[in-house]
Amino acid sequence: MKKPHHHDNHWSDMQLRVKTLESLLIEKGYVDADALDVIIETYVSQIGPRNGAHVVAKAWIDLDYFDRLRNDATAAIAELGYGSRQGEHMQIVENRPGIHNLVVCTLCSCYPWSVLGLPPVWYKSAPYRSRAVIEPRSVLSEFGLELANETKVVVWDSTSEMRYLVIPERPQDTGGWAEDRLAGLVTRDSMIGTGLALSPTEAST
Amino acid sequence: MADNEPVFNEPWEAQAFALVVAMHDEGLFKWSEWAEMLGKIIAADQNNLSYYELWLGALERMIEEKSVLQSSEVEKRKSAWADAVARTPHGKPIELGQDI
């Protein structure tokens, strides 16, 4: 009888390096295996741009809340149950007629995890990190966003201590809409500044 | 770019991410120290490594600088895992032997 053929296992160098650290750190009691699972589960399925959309939609319909966001965004965001263990401060930046805000982290990938989840691949890429500051209009046009010439673009460089959340302008023809329905217009990119909130027509297609 | 792109492309990315968050939660370093280390590793990259490869490199450096683990024990453990992978037939769970 022929011996069964074994396909060899293979781990990439990355798998090997991570498993090495993970097994040692757990054994020595520096981290807890269950805590690692909870962290992954939380960031994969619970924390994401819907949190930020909730904040934005509430600001659009509740002016007192908007003022609290302006005064202390960290606290106002925590009111909705979105906190951070990394200890950073949140600041909102408001788009207005003639002013468009864009957020970047030029050094690494600082990003408001508690309201947007983990950053998309392009946010972490070298071209975005360098070009968002030097030529923001070109970057925006690559995202399909053409701003009027007279609109001023303000670029905010995030740090480990300070993270920014763009409050996009409320779309036209949404008077009387409830918070949940408004939140459906708030995209992740509109809260980074590489997009605008969707119009009711765009949202229904 | 869609809002629904995967957060992690491979399991090891999620594991490396979680290790950093958990170590910070345990007070092993400040978040500002982590951001500074990651920024330094990203700035020094000559090989166009992926984001989580750089993240893992920064984690290894942080563990070394904070003397959380000794580099000799890390090397020893890494070769123990490499041996375990090599001797385990496909489909069986990979486990370390008694030789660690």
mmCIF file of N, CA and C in Angstrom, chain B residues 14-69:
data_model
loop_
_atom_site.group_PDB
_atom_site.id
_atom_site.type_symbol
_atom_site.label_atom_id
_atom_site.label_comp_id
_atom_site.label_asym_id
_atom_site.label_seq_id
_atom_site.Cartn_x
_atom_site.Cartn_y
_atom_site.Cartn_z
ATOM 1 N N ALA B 14 -4.247 40.586 11.507
ATOM 2 C CA ALA B 14 -5.127 40.811 12.652
ATOM 3 C C ALA B 14 -4.416 40.465 13.958
ATOM 4 N N GLN B 15 -3.637 39.367 13.940
ATOM 5 C CA GLN B 15 -2.921 38.960 15.157
ATOM 6 C C GLN B 15 -1.875 39.997 15.551
ATOM 7 N N ALA B 16 -1.152 40.513 14.563
ATOM 8 C CA ALA B 16 -0.132 41.522 14.859
ATOM 9 C C ALA B 16 -0.787 42.807 15.373
ATOM 10 N N PHE B 17 -1.915 43.157 14.768
ATOM 11 C CA PHE B 17 -2.654 44.339 15.214
ATOM 12 C C PHE B 17 -3.087 44.171 16.673
ATOM 13 N N ALA B 18 -3.690 43.026 16.967
ATOM 14 C CA ALA B 18 -4.235 42.795 18.309
ATOM 15 C C ALA B 18 -3.135 42.765 19.367
ATOM 16 N N LEU B 19 -1.952 42.236 19.009
ATOM 17 C CA LEU B 19 -0.862 42.206 19.988
ATOM 18 C C LEU B 19 -0.488 43.616 20.438
ATOM 19 N N VAL B 20 -0.437 44.540 19.481
ATOM 20 C CA VAL B 20 -0.061 45.918 19.819
ATOM 21 C C VAL B 20 -1.127 46.557 20.713
ATOM 22 N N VAL B 21 -2.399 46.385 20.333
ATOM 23 C CA VAL B 21 -3.483 46.979 21.132
ATOM 24 C C VAL B 21 -3.486 46.369 22.544
ATOM 25 N N ALA B 22 -3.305 45.061 22.626
ATOM 26 C CA ALA B 22 -3.335 44.390 23.932
ATOM 27 C C ALA B 22 -2.136 44.810 24.791
ATOM 28 N N MET B 23 -0.951 44.926 24.175
ATOM 29 C CA MET B 23 0.227 45.336 24.954
ATOM 30 C C MET B 23 0.054 46.762 25.466
ATOM 31 N N HIS B 24 -0.549 47.619 24.638
ATOM 32 C CA HIS B 24 -0.825 48.982 25.108
ATOM 33 C C HIS B 24 -1.833 48.955 26.260
ATOM 34 N N ASP B 25 -2.882 48.150 26.110
ATOM 35 C CA ASP B 25 -3.884 48.026 27.185
ATOM 36 C C ASP B 25 -3.235 47.590 28.497
ATOM 37 N N GLU B 26 -2.203 46.752 28.386
ATOM 38 C CA GLU B 26 -1.522 46.252 29.582
ATOM 39 C C GLU B 26 -0.487 47.247 30.109
ATOM 40 N N GLY B 27 -0.372 48.381 29.437
ATOM 41 C CA GLY B 27 0.530 49.428 29.928
ATOM 42 C C GLY B 27 1.993 49.221 29.589
ATOM 43 N N LEU B 28 2.279 48.396 28.580
ATOM 44 C CA LEU B 28 3.683 48.121 28.247
ATOM 45 C C LEU B 28 4.335 49.267 27.472
ATOM 46 N N PHE B 29 3.510 50.092 26.829
ATOM 47 C CA PHE B 29 4.036 51.320 26.209
ATOM 48 C C PHE B 29 2.891 52.302 26.043
ATOM 49 N N LYS B 30 3.255 53.573 25.851
ATOM 50 C CA LYS B 30 2.241 54.598 25.605
ATOM 51 C C LYS B 30 1.886 54.598 24.128
ATOM 52 N N TRP B 31 0.676 55.048 23.829
ATOM 53 C CA TRP B 31 0.290 55.049 22.425
ATOM 54 C C TRP B 31 1.152 56.008 21.613
ATOM 55 N N SER B 32 1.560 57.116 22.211
ATOM 56 C CA SER B 32 2.426 58.058 21.485
ATOM 57 C C SER B 32 3.768 57.398 21.154
ATOM 58 N N GLU B 33 4.257 56.537 22.057
ATOM 59 C CA GLU B 33 5.515 55.820 21.772
ATOM 60 C C GLU B 33 5.318 54.872 20.592
ATOM 61 N N TRP B 34 4.139 54.244 20.558
ATOM 62 C CA TRP B 34 3.865 53.323 19.453
ATOM 63 C C TRP B 34 3.815 54.082 18.119
ATOM 64 N N ALA B 35 3.083 55.209 18.102
ATOM 65 C CA ALA B 35 2.959 55.977 16.854
ATOM 66 C C ALA B 35 4.323 56.454 16.382
ATOM 67 N N GLU B 36 5.164 56.833 17.340
ATOM 68 C CA GLU B 36 6.491 57.314 16.973
ATOM 69 C C GLU B 36 7.328 56.173 16.370
ATOM 70 N N MET B 37 7.251 54.998 16.992
ATOM 71 C CA MET B 37 7.999 53.849 16.491
ATOM 72 C C MET B 37 7.519 53.446 15.095
ATOM 73 N N LEU B 38 6.196 53.371 14.943
ATOM 74 C CA LEU B 38 5.651 52.976 13.643
ATOM 75 C C LEU B 38 6.045 53.995 12.571
ATOM 76 N N GLY B 39 5.974 55.277 12.915
ATOM 77 C CA GLY B 39 6.358 56.323 11.965
ATOM 78 C C GLY B 39 7.818 56.198 11.555
ATOM 79 N N LYS B 40 8.657 55.861 12.539
ATOM 80 C CA LYS B 40 10.092 55.719 12.277
ATOM 81 C C LYS B 40 10.353 54.546 11.334
ATOM 82 N N ILE B 41 9.688 53.428 11.587
ATOM 83 C CA ILE B 41 9.872 52.226 10.757
ATOM 84 C C ILE B 41 9.348 52.477 9.333
ATOM 85 N N ILE B 42 8.215 53.162 9.244
ATOM 86 C CA ILE B 42 7.657 53.468 7.916
ATOM 87 C C ILE B 42 8.612 54.380 7.149
ATOM 88 N N ALA B 43 9.143 55.388 7.838
ATOM 89 C CA ALA B 43 10.036 56.350 7.172
ATOM 90 C C ALA B 43 11.324 55.674 6.696
ATOM 91 N N ALA B 44 11.776 54.647 7.426
ATOM 92 C CA ALA B 44 13.051 54.004 7.097
ATOM 93 C C ALA B 44 12.902 52.900 6.052
ATOM 94 N N ASP B 45 11.666 52.588 5.668
ATOM 95 C CA ASP B 45 11.441 51.452 4.765
ATOM 96 C C ASP B 45 12.005 51.702 3.371
ATOM 97 N N GLN B 46 12.885 50.801 2.939
ATOM 98 C CA GLN B 46 13.476 50.908 1.597
ATOM 99 C C GLN B 46 12.909 49.836 0.669
ATOM 100 N N ASN B 47 12.131 48.936 1.225
ATOM 101 C CA ASN B 47 11.737 47.748 0.453
ATOM 102 C C ASN B 47 10.269 47.726 0.064
ATOM 103 N N ASN B 48 9.597 48.859 0.265
ATOM 104 C CA ASN B 48 8.196 48.917 -0.119
ATOM 105 C C ASN B 48 7.366 47.816 0.542
ATOM 106 N N LEU B 49 7.618 47.616 1.825
ATOM 107 C CA LEU B 49 6.901 46.573 2.555
ATOM 108 C C LEU B 49 5.439 46.977 2.733
ATOM 109 N N SER B 50 4.598 45.992 2.959
ATOM 110 C CA SER B 50 3.184 46.290 3.188
ATOM 111 C C SER B 50 3.023 46.911 4.574
ATOM 112 N N TYR B 51 1.876 47.547 4.754
ATOM 113 C CA TYR B 51 1.636 48.254 6.018
ATOM 114 C C TYR B 51 1.783 47.341 7.219
ATOM 115 N N TYR B 52 1.211 46.155 7.183
ATOM 116 C CA TYR B 52 1.283 45.296 8.364
ATOM 117 C C TYR B 52 2.647 44.613 8.507
ATOM 118 N N GLU B 53 3.414 44.506 7.425
ATOM 119 C CA GLU B 53 4.808 44.057 7.585
ATOM 120 C C GLU B 53 5.585 45.101 8.387
ATOM 121 N N LEU B 54 5.326 46.384 8.076
ATOM 122 C CA LEU B 54 5.988 47.458 8.821
ATOM 123 C C LEU B 54 5.490 47.496 10.266
ATOM 124 N N TRP B 55 4.199 47.265 10.425
ATOM 125 C CA TRP B 55 3.585 47.241 11.768
ATOM 126 C C TRP B 55 4.259 46.160 12.616
ATOM 127 N N LEU B 56 4.450 44.974 12.011
ATOM 128 C CA LEU B 56 5.084 43.873 12.727
ATOM 129 C C LEU B 56 6.543 44.205 13.046
ATOM 130 N N GLY B 57 7.234 44.826 12.084
ATOM 131 C CA GLY B 57 8.620 45.234 12.339
ATOM 132 C C GLY B 57 8.701 46.209 13.509
ATOM 133 N N ALA B 58 7.737 47.141 13.569
ATOM 134 C CA ALA B 58 7.715 48.116 14.664
ATOM 135 C C ALA B 58 7.434 47.423 15.991
ATOM 136 N N LEU B 59 6.547 46.418 15.961
ATOM 137 C CA LEU B 59 6.244 45.661 17.185
ATOM 138 C C LEU B 59 7.492 44.935 17.691
ATOM 139 N N GLU B 60 8.248 44.305 16.769
ATOM 140 C CA GLU B 60 9.471 43.605 17.177
ATOM 141 C C GLU B 60 10.477 44.579 17.799
ATOM 142 N N ARG B 61 10.605 45.755 17.189
ATOM 143 C CA ARG B 61 11.533 46.751 17.725
ATOM 144 C C ARG B 61 11.098 47.239 19.100
ATOM 145 N N MET B 62 9.786 47.438 19.251
ATOM 146 C CA MET B 62 9.260 47.922 20.527
ATOM 147 C C MET B 62 9.517 46.897 21.628
ATOM 148 N N ILE B 63 9.286 45.622 21.317
ATOM 149 C CA ILE B 63 9.510 44.545 22.289
ATOM 150 C C ILE B 63 10.980 44.503 22.704
ATOM 151 N N GLU B 64 11.855 44.761 21.728
ATOM 152 C CA GLU B 64 13.285 44.766 22.002
ATOM 153 C C GLU B 64 13.668 45.983 22.860
ATOM 154 N N GLU B 65 13.194 47.169 22.432
ATOM 155 C CA GLU B 65 13.574 48.393 23.157
ATOM 156 C C GLU B 65 13.046 48.406 24.575
ATOM 157 N N LYS B 66 11.853 47.836 24.772
ATOM 158 C CA LYS B 66 11.269 47.818 26.115
ATOM 159 C C LYS B 66 11.723 46.596 26.910
ATOM 160 N N SER B 67 12.606 45.790 26.312
ATOM 161 C CA SER B 67 13.111 44.570 26.956
ATOM 162 C C SER B 67 11.990 43.677 27.476
ATOM 163 N N VAL B 68 10.920 43.574 26.694
ATOM 164 C CA VAL B 68 9.811 42.695 27.093
ATOM 165 C C VAL B 68 10.235 41.236 26.904
ATOM 166 N N LEU B 69 10.884 40.955 25.783
ATOM 167 C CA LEU B 69 11.420 39.615 25.515
ATOM 168 C C LEU B 69 12.897 39.753 25.137
#
